[in-house]
Amino acid sequence: MGDAATLPARLLAESGGAPVALGVDFPLGLPRAYVARHLLGRVRDFPDFLQNIGEFPEFFEVNQSLATVAPGRPFYPARGRRGMTRAAHAAALGLASAADLSRACDRAAAERPAGAPLFWTLGANQSGKAAIDAWRALLVAPHPALRLWPFAGPLLRLLAPGRVVIAETYPAEALRQLGIGRFGSKRRQGDRAALAGALLRALGGLEAFATPALAASIADGFGADPAGEDRFDCLLGVLSVLGVLAGRRPDAPPPDPWLTTWEGWVLGQTAAPRAVTPGAVHAA
């Protein structure tokens, strides 16, 4: 994507000043249990937190051990060690259980598995390091044209000329939105290629059509190199955004004020998260 600082301006130049809807595959928001314990009364909401991140100078530093985990330095672990658990991570942050590390949209739904908690930085499906890089590069000192969904309002209302609206997408969720169930592993080129027909039908159903280069990439399973999985995920994110723009999916989260002030939501998601153990998430 090049220099993150110039990305919004480059997107607007490419669109000729028309609104830009940018789907991103990294978390936008903070878990409500963490907010309820450590942030309420200090900052107004998630965008305000980003603008006041200077109050937490170590926030983006990943902890080597639980000994240094703190509310102002929540990301963990820098590397894997025997015996480490998310429950211990939650306890180090003063939270009741591992469930408290997750936002509502991180939890499993009937249509898809759970995503990793925001502050966890270990494993193939972790999203903590992506959040660190993206928030620091793009959101802490945002371009004046940027708006964050859903904190600034419903997506369609935010799309005005000269604006770039950033919304969180999730490839596993996008597959379900497209009606594509389990298909093997997205890490295997052959499994990705087997979805070519379904992806092209999904594009056509949204009145969007692949360029010859994209059609060839879809048919090829997005290439044999390790980045093929990333290209596959990118297309799923685009299709998720297009589904909302076409009115096929809602452009706002469920009516829960936590989602529009602190936690955020996955664009187009309609399935409710599965319930957690009673008492696992702090009330506020």
PDB file of C-alpha atoms in Angstrom:
ATOM      1  CA  MET A   1       0.000   0.000   0.000  1.00  0.00           C
ATOM      2  CA  GLY A   2       3.022   2.246   0.085  1.00  0.00           C
ATOM      3  CA  ASP A   3       3.462   5.053   2.600  1.00  0.00           C
ATOM      4  CA  ALA A   4       0.501   4.907   4.994  1.00  0.00           C
ATOM      5  CA  ALA A   5       0.656   8.642   5.606  1.00  0.00           C
ATOM      6  CA  THR A   6      -0.110   9.360   1.942  1.00  0.00           C
ATOM      7  CA  LEU A   7      -2.598   6.517   1.391  1.00  0.00           C
ATOM      8  CA  PRO A   8      -5.806   8.566   1.931  1.00  0.00           C
ATOM      9  CA  ALA A   9      -4.631  11.294  -0.451  1.00  0.00           C
ATOM     10  CA  ARG A  10      -3.643   8.730  -3.078  1.00  0.00           C
ATOM     11  CA  LEU A  11      -6.999   6.963  -2.803  1.00  0.00           C
ATOM     12  CA  LEU A  12      -8.864  10.245  -3.227  1.00  0.00           C
ATOM     13  CA  ALA A  13      -6.703  11.160  -6.214  1.00  0.00           C
ATOM     14  CA  GLU A  14      -7.487   7.798  -7.805  1.00  0.00           C
ATOM     15  CA  SER A  15     -11.215   8.255  -7.157  1.00  0.00           C
ATOM     16  CA  GLY A  16     -11.206  11.788  -8.545  1.00  0.00           C
ATOM     17  CA  GLY A  17     -12.470  13.068  -5.197  1.00  0.00           C
ATOM     18  CA  ALA A  18     -15.394  10.654  -5.058  1.00  0.00           C
ATOM     19  CA  PRO A  19     -16.064   8.922  -1.713  1.00  0.00           C
ATOM     20  CA  VAL A  20     -13.776   5.991  -0.916  1.00  0.00           C
ATOM     21  CA  ALA A  21     -14.993   2.991   1.098  1.00  0.00           C
ATOM     22  CA  LEU A  22     -11.883   1.213   2.392  1.00  0.00           C
ATOM     23  CA  GLY A  23     -12.295  -2.224   3.950  1.00  0.00           C
ATOM     24  CA  VAL A  24      -9.408  -3.207   6.227  1.00  0.00           C
ATOM     25  CA  ASP A  25      -8.494  -6.541   7.785  1.00  0.00           C
ATOM     26  CA  PHE A  26      -7.415  -5.304  11.207  1.00  0.00           C
ATOM     27  CA  PRO A  27      -9.349  -4.529  14.408  1.00  0.00           C
ATOM     28  CA  LEU A  28     -10.998  -1.160  14.922  1.00  0.00           C
ATOM     29  CA  GLY A  29     -12.025  -0.848  18.539  1.00  0.00           C
ATOM     30  CA  LEU A  30     -11.241  -1.973  22.079  1.00  0.00           C
ATOM     31  CA  PRO A  31     -12.856  -4.721  24.224  1.00  0.00           C
ATOM     32  CA  ARG A  32     -15.592  -3.366  26.452  1.00  0.00           C
ATOM     33  CA  ALA A  33     -14.321  -5.134  29.583  1.00  0.00           C
ATOM     34  CA  TYR A  34     -10.918  -3.456  29.190  1.00  0.00           C
ATOM     35  CA  VAL A  35     -12.608  -0.095  28.573  1.00  0.00           C
ATOM     36  CA  ALA A  36     -14.979  -0.470  31.523  1.00  0.00           C
ATOM     37  CA  ARG A  37     -12.114  -1.199  33.895  1.00  0.00           C
ATOM     38  CA  HIS A  38      -9.459   1.184  32.648  1.00  0.00           C
ATOM     39  CA  LEU A  39     -10.751   3.919  30.311  1.00  0.00           C
ATOM     40  CA  LEU A  40     -14.283   5.044  31.170  1.00  0.00           C
ATOM     41  CA  GLY A  41     -14.202   8.610  32.426  1.00  0.00           C
ATOM     42  CA  ARG A  42     -10.742   9.216  30.963  1.00  0.00           C
ATOM     43  CA  VAL A  43     -11.534   9.389  27.244  1.00  0.00           C
ATOM     44  CA  ARG A  44     -14.816   9.675  25.352  1.00  0.00           C
ATOM     45  CA  ASP A  45     -14.674   6.846  22.804  1.00  0.00           C
ATOM     46  CA  PHE A  46     -12.304   4.843  20.593  1.00  0.00           C
ATOM     47  CA  PRO A  47     -11.446   7.688  18.162  1.00  0.00           C
ATOM     48  CA  ASP A  48     -10.811   9.963  21.164  1.00  0.00           C
ATOM     49  CA  PHE A  49      -8.570   7.281  22.655  1.00  0.00           C
ATOM     50  CA  LEU A  50      -6.486   7.205  19.461  1.00  0.00           C
ATOM     51  CA  GLN A  51      -6.087  10.967  19.537  1.00  0.00           C
ATOM     52  CA  ASN A  52      -4.977  10.841  23.183  1.00  0.00           C
ATOM     53  CA  ILE A  53      -2.668   7.843  22.839  1.00  0.00           C
ATOM     54  CA  GLY A  54       0.169  10.024  24.112  1.00  0.00           C
ATOM     55  CA  GLU A  55      -1.220   9.401  27.607  1.00  0.00           C
ATOM     56  CA  PHE A  56      -0.188   5.754  27.110  1.00  0.00           C
ATOM     57  CA  PRO A  57       3.386   6.041  25.762  1.00  0.00           C
ATOM     58  CA  GLU A  58       4.051   2.278  25.959  1.00  0.00           C
ATOM     59  CA  PHE A  59       0.716   1.178  24.508  1.00  0.00           C
ATOM     60  CA  PHE A  60       2.161  -0.244  21.275  1.00  0.00           C
ATOM     61  CA  GLU A  61       5.110  -2.037  22.903  1.00  0.00           C
ATOM     62  CA  VAL A  62       4.563  -5.813  22.904  1.00  0.00           C
ATOM     63  CA  ASN A  63       5.350  -7.402  26.263  1.00  0.00           C
ATOM     64  CA  GLN A  64       7.995 -10.099  26.546  1.00  0.00           C
ATOM     65  CA  SER A  65       6.407 -11.465  29.723  1.00  0.00           C
ATOM     66  CA  LEU A  66       3.351 -11.004  31.920  1.00  0.00           C
ATOM     67  CA  ALA A  67       5.475  -9.104  34.433  1.00  0.00           C
ATOM     68  CA  THR A  68       5.279  -5.925  32.321  1.00  0.00           C
ATOM     69  CA  VAL A  69       1.678  -6.271  31.095  1.00  0.00           C
ATOM     70  CA  ALA A  70      -0.328  -3.251  32.237  1.00  0.00           C
ATOM     71  CA  PRO A  71      -3.455  -1.348  31.138  1.00  0.00           C
ATOM     72  CA  GLY A  72      -1.241   1.130  29.292  1.00  0.00           C
ATOM     73  CA  ARG A  73       0.820  -1.677  27.744  1.00  0.00           C
ATOM     74  CA  PRO A  74      -1.629  -4.499  26.952  1.00  0.00           C
ATOM     75  CA  PHE A  75      -0.175  -6.364  23.932  1.00  0.00           C
ATOM     76  CA  TYR A  76       1.287  -9.835  24.654  1.00  0.00           C
ATOM     77  CA  PRO A  77       3.328 -11.980  23.973  1.00  0.00           C
ATOM     78  CA  ALA A  78       6.397 -11.026  21.950  1.00  0.00           C
ATOM     79  CA  ARG A  79       7.198 -14.739  21.507  1.00  0.00           C
ATOM     80  CA  GLY A  80       5.719 -18.054  22.501  1.00  0.00           C
ATOM     81  CA  ARG A  81       6.671 -19.828  25.709  1.00  0.00           C
ATOM     82  CA  ARG A  82       5.448 -23.042  27.284  1.00  0.00           C
ATOM     83  CA  GLY A  83       2.481 -22.588  29.584  1.00  0.00           C
ATOM     84  CA  MET A  84       1.333 -19.135  28.510  1.00  0.00           C
ATOM     85  CA  THR A  85      -2.438 -18.694  28.403  1.00  0.00           C
ATOM     86  CA  ARG A  86      -4.945 -16.018  27.506  1.00  0.00           C
ATOM     87  CA  ALA A  87      -6.500 -16.419  30.945  1.00  0.00           C
ATOM     88  CA  ALA A  88      -3.215 -15.349  32.553  1.00  0.00           C
ATOM     89  CA  HIS A  89      -2.993 -12.451  30.097  1.00  0.00           C
ATOM     90  CA  ALA A  90      -6.501 -11.342  31.070  1.00  0.00           C
ATOM     91  CA  ALA A  91      -5.654 -11.578  34.765  1.00  0.00           C
ATOM     92  CA  ALA A  92      -2.560  -9.424  34.248  1.00  0.00           C
ATOM     93  CA  LEU A  93      -4.849  -6.755  32.793  1.00  0.00           C
ATOM     94  CA  GLY A  94      -7.211  -7.012  35.764  1.00  0.00           C
ATOM     95  CA  LEU A  95      -9.916  -8.768  33.752  1.00  0.00           C
ATOM     96  CA  ALA A  96     -12.073 -11.625  34.984  1.00  0.00           C
ATOM     97  CA  SER A  97     -11.449 -14.182  32.238  1.00  0.00           C
ATOM     98  CA  ALA A  98      -9.994 -14.770  28.781  1.00  0.00           C
ATOM     99  CA  ALA A  99     -13.412 -13.906  27.320  1.00  0.00           C
ATOM    100  CA  ASP A 100     -12.923 -10.337  28.515  1.00  0.00           C
ATOM    101  CA  LEU A 101     -10.071  -9.910  26.014  1.00  0.00           C
ATOM    102  CA  SER A 102     -12.481 -10.173  23.071  1.00  0.00           C
ATOM    103  CA  ARG A 103     -14.780  -7.634  21.520  1.00  0.00           C
ATOM    104  CA  ALA A 104     -18.290  -8.828  20.672  1.00  0.00           C
ATOM    105  CA  CYS A 105     -17.396  -9.146  16.984  1.00  0.00           C
ATOM    106  CA  ASP A 106     -14.300 -11.223  17.839  1.00  0.00           C
ATOM    107  CA  ARG A 107     -16.446 -13.982  19.325  1.00  0.00           C
ATOM    108  CA  ALA A 108     -17.641 -16.960  17.320  1.00  0.00           C
ATOM    109  CA  ALA A 109     -21.008 -16.702  15.599  1.00  0.00           C
ATOM    110  CA  ALA A 110     -23.232 -19.418  14.179  1.00  0.00           C
ATOM    111  CA  GLU A 111     -21.840 -18.636  10.704  1.00  0.00           C
ATOM    112  CA  ARG A 112     -18.103 -18.442  11.470  1.00  0.00           C
ATOM    113  CA  PRO A 113     -15.386 -19.215  14.033  1.00  0.00           C
ATOM    114  CA  ALA A 114     -13.986 -16.763  16.539  1.00  0.00           C
ATOM    115  CA  GLY A 115     -11.292 -14.271  15.683  1.00  0.00           C
ATOM    116  CA  ALA A 116      -8.292 -13.691  17.916  1.00  0.00           C
ATOM    117  CA  PRO A 117      -8.509 -11.126  20.739  1.00  0.00           C
ATOM    118  CA  LEU A 118      -7.115  -7.685  19.940  1.00  0.00           C
ATOM    119  CA  PHE A 119      -4.214  -7.657  22.426  1.00  0.00           C
ATOM    120  CA  TRP A 120      -2.953 -11.189  21.655  1.00  0.00           C
ATOM    121  CA  THR A 121       0.065 -11.215  19.317  1.00  0.00           C
ATOM    122  CA  LEU A 122       0.856 -14.925  18.940  1.00  0.00           C
ATOM    123  CA  GLY A 123      -0.217 -17.441  16.290  1.00  0.00           C
ATOM    124  CA  ALA A 124      -1.327 -17.535  12.678  1.00  0.00           C
ATOM    125  CA  ASN A 125      -4.699 -15.869  13.273  1.00  0.00           C
ATOM    126  CA  GLN A 126      -3.541 -13.143  15.671  1.00  0.00           C
ATOM    127  CA  SER A 127      -4.465  -9.598  14.693  1.00  0.00           C
ATOM    128  CA  GLY A 128      -2.681  -7.647  17.415  1.00  0.00           C
ATOM    129  CA  LYS A 129       0.431  -6.861  15.384  1.00  0.00           C
ATOM    130  CA  ALA A 130      -1.687  -5.662  12.454  1.00  0.00           C
ATOM    131  CA  ALA A 131      -3.571  -3.354  14.810  1.00  0.00           C
ATOM    132  CA  ILE A 132      -0.316  -1.969  16.216  1.00  0.00           C
ATOM    133  CA  ASP A 133       1.110  -1.215  12.767  1.00  0.00           C
ATOM    134  CA  ALA A 134      -2.081   0.150  11.234  1.00  0.00           C
ATOM    135  CA  TRP A 135      -3.225   2.265  14.164  1.00  0.00           C
ATOM    136  CA  ARG A 136       0.199   3.826  14.586  1.00  0.00           C
ATOM    137  CA  ALA A 137       0.719   4.461  10.865  1.00  0.00           C
ATOM    138  CA  LEU A 138      -2.782   5.482   9.790  1.00  0.00           C
ATOM    139  CA  LEU A 139      -5.037   6.399  12.707  1.00  0.00           C
ATOM    140  CA  VAL A 140      -3.069   8.046  15.515  1.00  0.00           C
ATOM    141  CA  ALA A 141      -2.460  11.176  13.421  1.00  0.00           C
ATOM    142  CA  PRO A 142      -5.227  10.712  10.852  1.00  0.00           C
ATOM    143  CA  HIS A 143      -5.597  12.401   7.502  1.00  0.00           C
ATOM    144  CA  PRO A 144      -8.423  14.983   7.760  1.00  0.00           C
ATOM    145  CA  ALA A 145     -10.427  13.085   5.123  1.00  0.00           C
ATOM    146  CA  LEU A 146     -10.549   9.869   7.185  1.00  0.00           C
ATOM    147  CA  ARG A 147     -13.672   8.689   8.991  1.00  0.00           C
ATOM    148  CA  LEU A 148     -13.890   5.548  11.132  1.00  0.00           C
ATOM    149  CA  TRP A 149     -16.903   3.264  10.816  1.00  0.00           C
ATOM    150  CA  PRO A 150     -19.057   2.685  12.825  1.00  0.00           C
ATOM    151  CA  PHE A 151     -17.906   5.307  15.329  1.00  0.00           C
ATOM    152  CA  ALA A 152     -18.693   8.258  13.033  1.00  0.00           C
ATOM    153  CA  GLY A 153     -22.016   6.859  11.805  1.00  0.00           C
ATOM    154  CA  PRO A 154     -23.530   4.405   9.277  1.00  0.00           C
ATOM    155  CA  LEU A 155     -21.347   3.696   6.258  1.00  0.00           C
ATOM    156  CA  LEU A 156     -23.631   5.073   3.559  1.00  0.00           C
ATOM    157  CA  ARG A 157     -24.167   8.321   5.463  1.00  0.00           C
ATOM    158  CA  LEU A 158     -20.417   8.792   5.867  1.00  0.00           C
ATOM    159  CA  LEU A 159     -19.618   8.386   2.171  1.00  0.00           C
ATOM    160  CA  ALA A 160     -19.346  11.971   0.995  1.00  0.00           C
ATOM    161  CA  PRO A 161     -17.069  13.500  -1.665  1.00  0.00           C
ATOM    162  CA  GLY A 162     -13.528  13.965  -0.440  1.00  0.00           C
ATOM    163  CA  ARG A 163     -13.819  11.346   2.319  1.00  0.00           C
ATOM    164  CA  VAL A 164     -12.143   8.004   2.944  1.00  0.00           C
ATOM    165  CA  VAL A 165     -14.248   5.830   5.235  1.00  0.00           C
ATOM    166  CA  ILE A 166     -12.412   2.938   6.898  1.00  0.00           C
ATOM    167  CA  ALA A 167     -14.445  -0.105   7.951  1.00  0.00           C
ATOM    168  CA  GLU A 168     -13.308  -3.373   9.490  1.00  0.00           C
ATOM    169  CA  THR A 169     -13.783  -6.500   7.387  1.00  0.00           C
ATOM    170  CA  TYR A 170     -13.010 -10.103   8.282  1.00  0.00           C
ATOM    171  CA  PRO A 171     -12.302 -12.690   5.552  1.00  0.00           C
ATOM    172  CA  ALA A 172     -13.954 -15.570   7.433  1.00  0.00           C
ATOM    173  CA  GLU A 173     -17.066 -13.434   7.886  1.00  0.00           C
ATOM    174  CA  ALA A 174     -16.978 -12.303   4.237  1.00  0.00           C
ATOM    175  CA  LEU A 175     -17.042 -15.928   3.067  1.00  0.00           C
ATOM    176  CA  ARG A 176     -20.249 -16.512   5.031  1.00  0.00           C
ATOM    177  CA  GLN A 177     -21.775 -13.306   3.697  1.00  0.00           C
ATOM    178  CA  LEU A 178     -21.152 -14.643   0.186  1.00  0.00           C
ATOM    179  CA  GLY A 179     -22.788 -17.946   1.041  1.00  0.00           C
ATOM    180  CA  ILE A 180     -19.515 -19.884   0.835  1.00  0.00           C
ATOM    181  CA  GLY A 181     -19.100 -22.405   3.641  1.00  0.00           C
ATOM    182  CA  ARG A 182     -16.147 -24.565   4.592  1.00  0.00           C
ATOM    183  CA  PHE A 183     -13.899 -25.213   1.630  1.00  0.00           C
ATOM    184  CA  GLY A 184     -10.562 -26.524   2.866  1.00  0.00           C
ATOM    185  CA  SER A 185      -7.691 -24.205   3.683  1.00  0.00           C
ATOM    186  CA  LYS A 186      -7.194 -20.718   2.310  1.00  0.00           C
ATOM    187  CA  ARG A 187      -3.452 -21.322   2.683  1.00  0.00           C
ATOM    188  CA  ARG A 188      -3.551 -23.889  -0.163  1.00  0.00           C
ATOM    189  CA  GLN A 189      -3.568 -22.614  -3.732  1.00  0.00           C
ATOM    190  CA  GLY A 190      -5.660 -25.527  -4.973  1.00  0.00           C
ATOM    191  CA  ASP A 191      -8.375 -24.926  -2.384  1.00  0.00           C
ATOM    192  CA  ARG A 192      -8.492 -21.245  -3.297  1.00  0.00           C
ATOM    193  CA  ALA A 193      -8.694 -22.106  -7.015  1.00  0.00           C
ATOM    194  CA  ALA A 194     -11.640 -24.418  -6.319  1.00  0.00           C
ATOM    195  CA  LEU A 195     -13.633 -21.324  -5.284  1.00  0.00           C
ATOM    196  CA  ALA A 196     -13.094 -19.534  -8.619  1.00  0.00           C
ATOM    197  CA  GLY A 197     -16.618 -20.142  -9.875  1.00  0.00           C
ATOM    198  CA  ALA A 198     -18.211 -19.048  -6.603  1.00  0.00           C
ATOM    199  CA  LEU A 199     -16.131 -15.874  -6.458  1.00  0.00           C
ATOM    200  CA  LEU A 200     -16.913 -14.902 -10.045  1.00  0.00           C
ATOM    201  CA  ARG A 201     -20.626 -15.526  -9.427  1.00  0.00           C
ATOM    202  CA  ALA A 202     -20.422 -13.369  -6.316  1.00  0.00           C
ATOM    203  CA  LEU A 203     -18.843 -10.558  -8.323  1.00  0.00           C
ATOM    204  CA  GLY A 204     -21.543 -10.804 -10.991  1.00  0.00           C
ATOM    205  CA  GLY A 205     -24.272 -10.805  -8.354  1.00  0.00           C
ATOM    206  CA  LEU A 206     -22.943  -7.501  -7.088  1.00  0.00           C
ATOM    207  CA  GLU A 207     -22.791  -6.074 -10.633  1.00  0.00           C
ATOM    208  CA  ALA A 208     -19.011  -5.981 -10.385  1.00  0.00           C
ATOM    209  CA  PHE A 209     -16.781  -7.650 -12.936  1.00  0.00           C
ATOM    210  CA  ALA A 210     -13.210  -8.854 -12.782  1.00  0.00           C
ATOM    211  CA  THR A 211     -10.554  -7.388 -15.022  1.00  0.00           C
ATOM    212  CA  PRO A 212      -8.766 -10.042 -17.124  1.00  0.00           C
ATOM    213  CA  ALA A 213      -5.834  -9.943 -14.703  1.00  0.00           C
ATOM    214  CA  LEU A 214      -8.079 -10.469 -11.684  1.00  0.00           C
ATOM    215  CA  ALA A 215     -10.045 -13.231 -13.406  1.00  0.00           C
ATOM    216  CA  ALA A 216      -6.788 -15.019 -14.194  1.00  0.00           C
ATOM    217  CA  SER A 217      -5.628 -14.629 -10.595  1.00  0.00           C
ATOM    218  CA  ILE A 218      -8.918 -16.031  -9.274  1.00  0.00           C
ATOM    219  CA  ALA A 219      -8.713 -19.023 -11.625  1.00  0.00           C
ATOM    220  CA  ASP A 220      -5.106 -19.634 -10.559  1.00  0.00           C
ATOM    221  CA  GLY A 221      -5.925 -19.588  -6.867  1.00  0.00           C
ATOM    222  CA  PHE A 222      -4.126 -16.243  -6.404  1.00  0.00           C
ATOM    223  CA  GLY A 223      -0.672 -17.659  -7.055  1.00  0.00           C
ATOM    224  CA  ALA A 224       1.625 -20.192  -5.450  1.00  0.00           C
ATOM    225  CA  ASP A 225       3.633 -17.754  -3.325  1.00  0.00           C
ATOM    226  CA  PRO A 226       2.804 -17.160   0.364  1.00  0.00           C
ATOM    227  CA  ALA A 227       1.126 -13.825  -0.440  1.00  0.00           C
ATOM    228  CA  GLY A 228      -1.593 -15.658  -2.395  1.00  0.00           C
ATOM    229  CA  GLU A 229      -3.560 -16.021   0.824  1.00  0.00           C
ATOM    230  CA  ASP A 230      -3.365 -12.243   1.341  1.00  0.00           C
ATOM    231  CA  ARG A 231      -4.610 -11.531  -2.192  1.00  0.00           C
ATOM    232  CA  PHE A 232      -7.503 -13.931  -1.606  1.00  0.00           C
ATOM    233  CA  ASP A 233      -8.386 -12.152   1.650  1.00  0.00           C
ATOM    234  CA  CYS A 234      -8.228  -8.771  -0.098  1.00  0.00           C
ATOM    235  CA  LEU A 235     -10.822  -9.816  -2.660  1.00  0.00           C
ATOM    236  CA  LEU A 236     -13.104 -11.142   0.084  1.00  0.00           C
ATOM    237  CA  GLY A 237     -12.845  -7.800   1.864  1.00  0.00           C
ATOM    238  CA  VAL A 238     -13.745  -5.913  -1.314  1.00  0.00           C
ATOM    239  CA  LEU A 239     -16.766  -8.158  -1.896  1.00  0.00           C
ATOM    240  CA  SER A 240     -17.883  -7.562   1.687  1.00  0.00           C
ATOM    241  CA  VAL A 241     -17.765  -3.786   1.155  1.00  0.00           C
ATOM    242  CA  LEU A 242     -19.581  -4.084  -2.179  1.00  0.00           C
ATOM    243  CA  GLY A 243     -22.340  -6.121  -0.558  1.00  0.00           C
ATOM    244  CA  VAL A 244     -23.013  -3.304   1.898  1.00  0.00           C
ATOM    245  CA  LEU A 245     -22.844  -0.606  -0.788  1.00  0.00           C
ATOM    246  CA  ALA A 246     -25.355  -2.612  -2.860  1.00  0.00           C
ATOM    247  CA  GLY A 247     -27.771  -2.751   0.075  1.00  0.00           C
ATOM    248  CA  ARG A 248     -27.417  -6.524   0.515  1.00  0.00           C
ATOM    249  CA  ARG A 249     -26.010  -6.176   4.030  1.00  0.00           C
ATOM    250  CA  PRO A 250     -26.577  -3.563   6.777  1.00  0.00           C
ATOM    251  CA  ASP A 251     -24.314  -0.532   6.878  1.00  0.00           C
ATOM    252  CA  ALA A 252     -24.599  -0.132  10.653  1.00  0.00           C
ATOM    253  CA  PRO A 253     -23.945  -2.481  13.607  1.00  0.00           C
ATOM    254  CA  PRO A 254     -26.642  -3.859  15.916  1.00  0.00           C
ATOM    255  CA  PRO A 255     -28.192  -1.284  18.293  1.00  0.00           C
ATOM    256  CA  ASP A 256     -25.647  -1.482  21.104  1.00  0.00           C
ATOM    257  CA  PRO A 257     -23.950   1.782  22.115  1.00  0.00           C
ATOM    258  CA  TRP A 258     -20.765  -0.089  23.043  1.00  0.00           C
ATOM    259  CA  LEU A 259     -20.311  -0.972  19.370  1.00  0.00           C
ATOM    260  CA  THR A 260     -20.489   2.601  18.114  1.00  0.00           C
ATOM    261  CA  THR A 261     -18.396   4.150  20.875  1.00  0.00           C
ATOM    262  CA  TRP A 262     -15.732   1.595  21.776  1.00  0.00           C
ATOM    263  CA  GLU A 263     -15.812  -1.913  20.332  1.00  0.00           C
ATOM    264  CA  GLY A 264     -16.577  -1.448  16.658  1.00  0.00           C
ATOM    265  CA  TRP A 265     -18.101  -4.164  14.474  1.00  0.00           C
ATOM    266  CA  VAL A 266     -17.367  -6.226  11.364  1.00  0.00           C
ATOM    267  CA  LEU A 267     -18.907  -4.662   8.270  1.00  0.00           C
ATOM    268  CA  GLY A 268     -21.988  -6.510   7.070  1.00  0.00           C
ATOM    269  CA  GLN A 269     -22.126  -8.959   9.974  1.00  0.00           C
ATOM    270  CA  THR A 270     -25.640  -9.902  11.002  1.00  0.00           C
ATOM    271  CA  ALA A 271     -25.081 -13.082  13.049  1.00  0.00           C
ATOM    272  CA  ALA A 272     -25.055 -12.431  16.789  1.00  0.00           C
ATOM    273  CA  PRO A 273     -21.937 -13.519  18.689  1.00  0.00           C
ATOM    274  CA  ARG A 274     -22.354 -16.647  20.745  1.00  0.00           C
ATOM    275  CA  ALA A 275     -22.934 -16.032  24.428  1.00  0.00           C
ATOM    276  CA  VAL A 276     -20.007 -16.181  26.807  1.00  0.00           C
ATOM    277  CA  THR A 277     -20.027 -17.654  30.307  1.00  0.00           C
ATOM    278  CA  PRO A 278     -22.214 -15.511  32.596  1.00  0.00           C
ATOM    279  CA  GLY A 279     -20.100 -12.902  34.338  1.00  0.00           C
ATOM    280  CA  ALA A 280     -17.251 -13.216  31.848  1.00  0.00           C
ATOM    281  CA  VAL A 281     -17.735  -9.683  30.516  1.00  0.00           C
ATOM    282  CA  HIS A 282     -17.971  -6.738  32.877  1.00  0.00           C
ATOM    283  CA  ALA A 283     -21.192  -4.755  32.704  1.00  0.00           C
ATOM    284  CA  ALA A 284     -21.139  -0.983  32.492  1.00  0.00           C
TER     285      ALA A 284
END
